[in-house]
């Protein structure tokens, strides 16, 4: 009798722990966002492809959308630039729950910074946020696609909740108005650990 009771309890325990495990797997899947790449019509397809491949190595759930025009309200005529904050606002409004959108462009983009009303930038993303944007315009011509990926992954890092990082080699380094991307090699250990909790994949930490 004692034995029967023991096995009964054991079975119940196993069933319970299995369903708990299933629940955490399901929970994880539910938290796994999809990254949408939204190219604007000016950007070359091959540049989009290279950014896509780069992101996919670290986060496989990526989908590229058909290229679109900039909404009229994002254009800043005086400087022939597009306002990054307006672009993000637009992209966020198109982004459903469980998705994050990154806009890619080769046009110049800008945002207000301190007292400067219109400051040219390489990318913008809020921490955290539903959308961000990266521009090729200010990047070095020789390796612009490699730098483009680094800007994109930096802005996506912001959307995931990562702030700027003091590590000089880390993708989350603060550009401070310059372009230090050539010195960046990877996310640092601390930033990787943060992203792994958001289901990002890294071969090594
Ligand atoms: Zn940043
Ligand atoms: Zn870092």
Tab-separated table of C-alpha atoms and ligand atoms in Angstrom:
chain	number	residue	atom	x	y	z
A	1	UNK	CA	0.000	0.000	0.000
A	2	UNK	CA	2.812	2.322	0.993
A	3	UNK	CA	4.536	1.532	-2.284
A	4	UNK	CA	1.459	2.358	-4.329
A	5	UNK	CA	1.123	5.672	-2.583
A	6	UNK	CA	4.785	6.400	-3.219
A	7	UNK	CA	4.489	5.734	-6.960
A	8	UNK	CA	1.301	7.708	-7.149
A	9	UNK	CA	2.991	10.701	-5.564
A	10	UNK	CA	6.030	10.250	-7.794
A	11	UNK	CA	3.837	10.172	-10.914
A	12	UNK	CA	1.987	13.259	-9.802
A	13	UNK	CA	5.283	15.003	-9.141
A	14	UNK	CA	6.611	14.082	-12.594
A	15	UNK	CA	3.445	15.255	-14.336
A	16	UNK	CA	3.571	18.509	-12.424
A	17	UNK	CA	7.245	19.195	-13.112
A	18	UNK	CA	6.792	18.372	-16.817
A	19	UNK	CA	3.923	20.782	-17.206
A	20	UNK	CA	5.926	23.402	-15.318
A	21	UNK	CA	8.752	22.936	-17.808
A	22	UNK	CA	6.345	23.183	-20.714
A	23	UNK	CA	4.949	26.339	-19.220
A	24	UNK	CA	8.361	27.996	-19.051
A	25	UNK	CA	9.111	26.984	-22.649
A	26	UNK	CA	5.763	28.444	-23.713
A	27	UNK	CA	6.383	31.563	-21.599
A	28	UNK	CA	9.761	32.012	-23.315
A	29	UNK	CA	8.231	31.579	-26.771
A	30	UNK	CA	5.607	34.161	-25.880
A	31	UNK	CA	8.302	36.660	-24.897
A	32	UNK	CA	10.240	36.046	-28.091
A	33	UNK	CA	9.698	39.100	-30.244
A	34	UNK	CA	10.051	39.238	-34.030
A	35	UNK	CA	12.401	41.850	-35.453
A	36	UNK	CA	10.950	43.514	-38.551
A	37	UNK	CA	13.361	45.229	-40.920
A	38	UNK	CA	11.597	48.085	-42.715
A	39	UNK	CA	13.723	49.403	-45.578
A	40	UNK	CA	12.946	52.806	-47.065
A	41	UNK	CA	12.986	52.877	-50.866
A	42	UNK	CA	16.316	54.726	-51.099
A	43	UNK	CA	18.405	51.994	-49.465
A	44	UNK	CA	20.055	49.292	-51.603
A	45	UNK	CA	18.692	45.781	-51.289
A	46	UNK	CA	22.152	44.296	-50.809
A	47	UNK	CA	22.769	46.574	-47.818
A	48	UNK	CA	19.477	45.428	-46.304
A	49	UNK	CA	20.467	41.806	-46.910
A	50	UNK	CA	23.814	42.229	-45.131
A	51	UNK	CA	22.178	43.874	-42.114
A	52	UNK	CA	19.568	41.103	-42.055
A	53	UNK	CA	22.232	38.381	-42.113
A	54	UNK	CA	24.223	40.104	-39.367
A	55	UNK	CA	21.207	40.431	-37.061
A	56	UNK	CA	20.071	36.856	-37.763
A	57	UNK	CA	23.353	35.495	-36.392
A	58	UNK	CA	22.474	36.969	-32.992
A	59	UNK	CA	18.691	36.897	-33.169
A	60	UNK	CA	17.122	34.478	-35.682
A	61	UNK	CA	13.510	35.787	-35.643
A	62	UNK	CA	13.909	38.415	-38.333
A	63	UNK	CA	11.586	39.374	-41.185
A	64	UNK	CA	12.267	41.889	-43.963
A	65	UNK	CA	9.297	43.982	-45.092
A	66	UNK	CA	8.761	45.538	-48.529
A	67	UNK	CA	10.444	48.913	-48.949
A	68	UNK	CA	8.286	52.000	-48.345
A	69	UNK	CA	8.441	55.779	-48.869
A	70	UNK	CA	9.080	58.128	-45.977
A	71	UNK	CA	5.880	59.643	-44.577
A	72	UNK	CA	5.732	63.342	-45.605
A	73	UNK	CA	5.852	64.615	-42.033
A	74	UNK	CA	9.327	63.121	-41.460
A	75	UNK	CA	11.043	65.390	-44.032
A	76	UNK	CA	13.001	68.417	-42.784
A	77	UNK	CA	13.301	70.564	-45.875
A	78	UNK	CA	15.736	73.216	-44.574
A	79	UNK	CA	18.512	70.607	-44.234
A	80	UNK	CA	17.260	67.960	-46.683
A	81	UNK	CA	17.083	65.479	-43.829
A	82	UNK	CA	14.518	63.153	-42.306
A	83	UNK	CA	13.622	63.494	-38.626
A	84	UNK	CA	14.519	60.311	-36.752
A	85	UNK	CA	11.998	60.951	-33.971
A	86	UNK	CA	9.161	61.264	-36.508
A	87	UNK	CA	10.352	58.120	-38.317
A	88	UNK	CA	10.329	56.171	-35.029
A	89	UNK	CA	6.897	57.529	-34.164
A	90	UNK	CA	5.588	56.354	-37.527
A	91	UNK	CA	7.258	52.917	-37.333
A	92	UNK	CA	6.039	52.409	-33.742
A	93	UNK	CA	2.465	53.098	-34.834
A	94	UNK	CA	2.790	50.286	-37.406
A	95	UNK	CA	4.381	47.826	-34.967
A	96	UNK	CA	2.101	45.322	-33.252
A	97	UNK	CA	2.621	43.758	-29.827
A	98	UNK	CA	5.432	41.189	-29.915
A	99	UNK	CA	7.354	42.936	-32.715
A	100	UNK	CA	10.165	45.488	-32.926
A	101	UNK	CA	10.778	47.418	-36.145
A	102	UNK	CA	14.040	48.837	-37.421
A	103	UNK	CA	13.913	51.310	-40.292
A	104	UNK	CA	16.893	51.335	-42.694
A	105	UNK	CA	17.785	54.266	-44.915
A	106	UNK	CA	20.703	55.783	-46.802
A	107	UNK	CA	19.267	59.300	-46.383
A	108	UNK	CA	20.527	61.710	-43.738
A	109	UNK	CA	18.546	61.606	-40.486
A	110	UNK	CA	18.527	63.980	-37.530
A	111	UNK	CA	17.188	64.579	-34.046
A	112	UNK	CA	17.220	67.401	-31.492
A	113	UNK	CA	20.188	67.195	-29.174
A	114	UNK	CA	20.490	69.595	-26.243
A	115	UNK	CA	20.299	73.105	-27.689
A	116	UNK	CA	20.786	71.916	-31.249
A	117	UNK	CA	17.425	71.653	-32.925
A	118	UNK	CA	18.545	69.504	-35.834
A	119	UNK	CA	21.601	67.351	-35.262
A	120	UNK	CA	22.691	64.813	-37.891
A	121	UNK	CA	22.897	61.265	-36.509
A	122	UNK	CA	23.624	57.704	-37.640
A	123	UNK	CA	20.745	56.110	-35.773
A	124	UNK	CA	18.166	56.505	-33.041
A	125	UNK	CA	16.387	54.125	-30.701
A	126	UNK	CA	14.613	54.620	-27.383
A	127	UNK	CA	15.417	52.517	-24.305
A	128	UNK	CA	13.229	50.483	-24.420
A	129	UNK	CA	11.159	51.014	-27.559
A	130	UNK	CA	9.065	49.396	-30.267
A	131	UNK	CA	10.970	50.901	-33.185
A	132	UNK	CA	14.320	52.424	-34.118
A	133	UNK	CA	16.097	53.687	-37.227
A	134	UNK	CA	19.594	53.395	-38.736
A	135	UNK	CA	21.091	55.496	-41.551
A	136	UNK	CA	24.015	54.789	-43.868
A	137	UNK	CA	24.522	58.431	-44.790
A	138	UNK	CA	27.275	59.343	-42.295
A	139	UNK	CA	29.213	56.089	-42.497
A	140	UNK	CA	32.647	55.549	-44.055
A	141	UNK	CA	32.352	54.672	-47.725
A	142	UNK	CA	34.948	51.835	-47.600
A	143	UNK	CA	33.089	49.626	-45.142
A	144	UNK	CA	29.693	51.241	-44.875
A	145	UNK	CA	27.761	47.957	-44.853
A	146	UNK	CA	29.732	46.596	-41.903
A	147	UNK	CA	29.222	49.880	-40.050
A	148	UNK	CA	25.548	49.887	-41.021
A	149	UNK	CA	25.053	46.552	-39.271
A	150	UNK	CA	26.780	47.912	-36.147
A	151	UNK	CA	24.503	50.964	-36.052
A	152	UNK	CA	21.451	48.728	-36.556
A	153	UNK	CA	22.400	46.287	-33.792
A	154	UNK	CA	23.163	49.217	-31.443
A	155	UNK	CA	19.714	50.747	-31.972
A	156	UNK	CA	18.032	47.352	-31.628
A	157	UNK	CA	19.951	46.943	-28.346
A	158	UNK	CA	18.322	50.158	-27.132
A	159	UNK	CA	14.847	48.890	-28.038
A	160	UNK	CA	15.550	45.798	-25.927
A	161	UNK	CA	16.338	48.001	-22.926
A	162	UNK	CA	20.130	48.319	-23.145
A	163	UNK	CA	21.621	51.697	-22.247
A	164	UNK	CA	25.014	52.948	-23.473
A	165	UNK	CA	27.998	50.877	-22.375
A	166	UNK	CA	31.391	52.127	-21.139
A	167	UNK	CA	33.255	49.290	-22.955
A	168	UNK	CA	35.012	50.756	-25.998
A	169	UNK	CA	34.692	47.547	-28.054
A	170	UNK	CA	31.009	47.017	-27.276
A	171	UNK	CA	28.282	47.657	-29.866
A	172	UNK	CA	26.438	49.679	-27.191
A	173	UNK	CA	29.218	52.250	-26.864
A	174	UNK	CA	28.099	55.889	-26.990
A	175	UNK	CA	29.143	57.377	-30.344
A	176	UNK	CA	29.304	60.871	-28.804
A	177	UNK	CA	28.695	62.557	-32.141
A	178	UNK	CA	31.525	60.650	-33.877
A	179	UNK	CA	31.679	57.276	-35.616
A	180	UNK	CA	33.612	54.797	-33.445
A	181	UNK	CA	32.072	51.669	-35.040
A	182	UNK	CA	35.420	50.395	-36.421
A	183	UNK	CA	36.616	49.928	-32.838
A	184	UNK	CA	33.525	47.929	-31.926
A	185	UNK	CA	33.813	44.155	-32.241
A	186	UNK	CA	30.850	42.625	-30.385
A	187	UNK	CA	28.475	43.108	-27.464
A	188	UNK	CA	30.461	42.949	-24.209
A	189	UNK	CA	29.807	40.185	-21.699
A	190	UNK	CA	27.435	42.300	-19.629
A	191	UNK	CA	25.335	43.414	-22.609
A	192	UNK	CA	25.259	39.838	-23.945
A	193	UNK	CA	23.991	38.512	-20.629
A	194	UNK	CA	21.229	41.114	-20.700
A	195	UNK	CA	20.224	40.114	-24.244
A	196	UNK	CA	20.386	36.367	-23.560
A	197	UNK	CA	17.591	36.937	-21.049
A	198	UNK	CA	15.628	38.350	-23.983
A	199	UNK	CA	16.249	35.162	-26.002
A	200	UNK	CA	19.156	36.459	-28.058
A	201	UNK	CA	21.641	33.794	-29.102
A	202	UNK	CA	25.395	34.040	-28.766
A	203	UNK	CA	27.904	31.311	-29.562
A	204	UNK	CA	30.197	32.510	-26.796
A	205	UNK	CA	30.022	35.036	-24.020
B	1	LIG	ZN1	22.851	54.819	-28.577
B	2	LIG	ZN1	28.386	46.474	-23.410
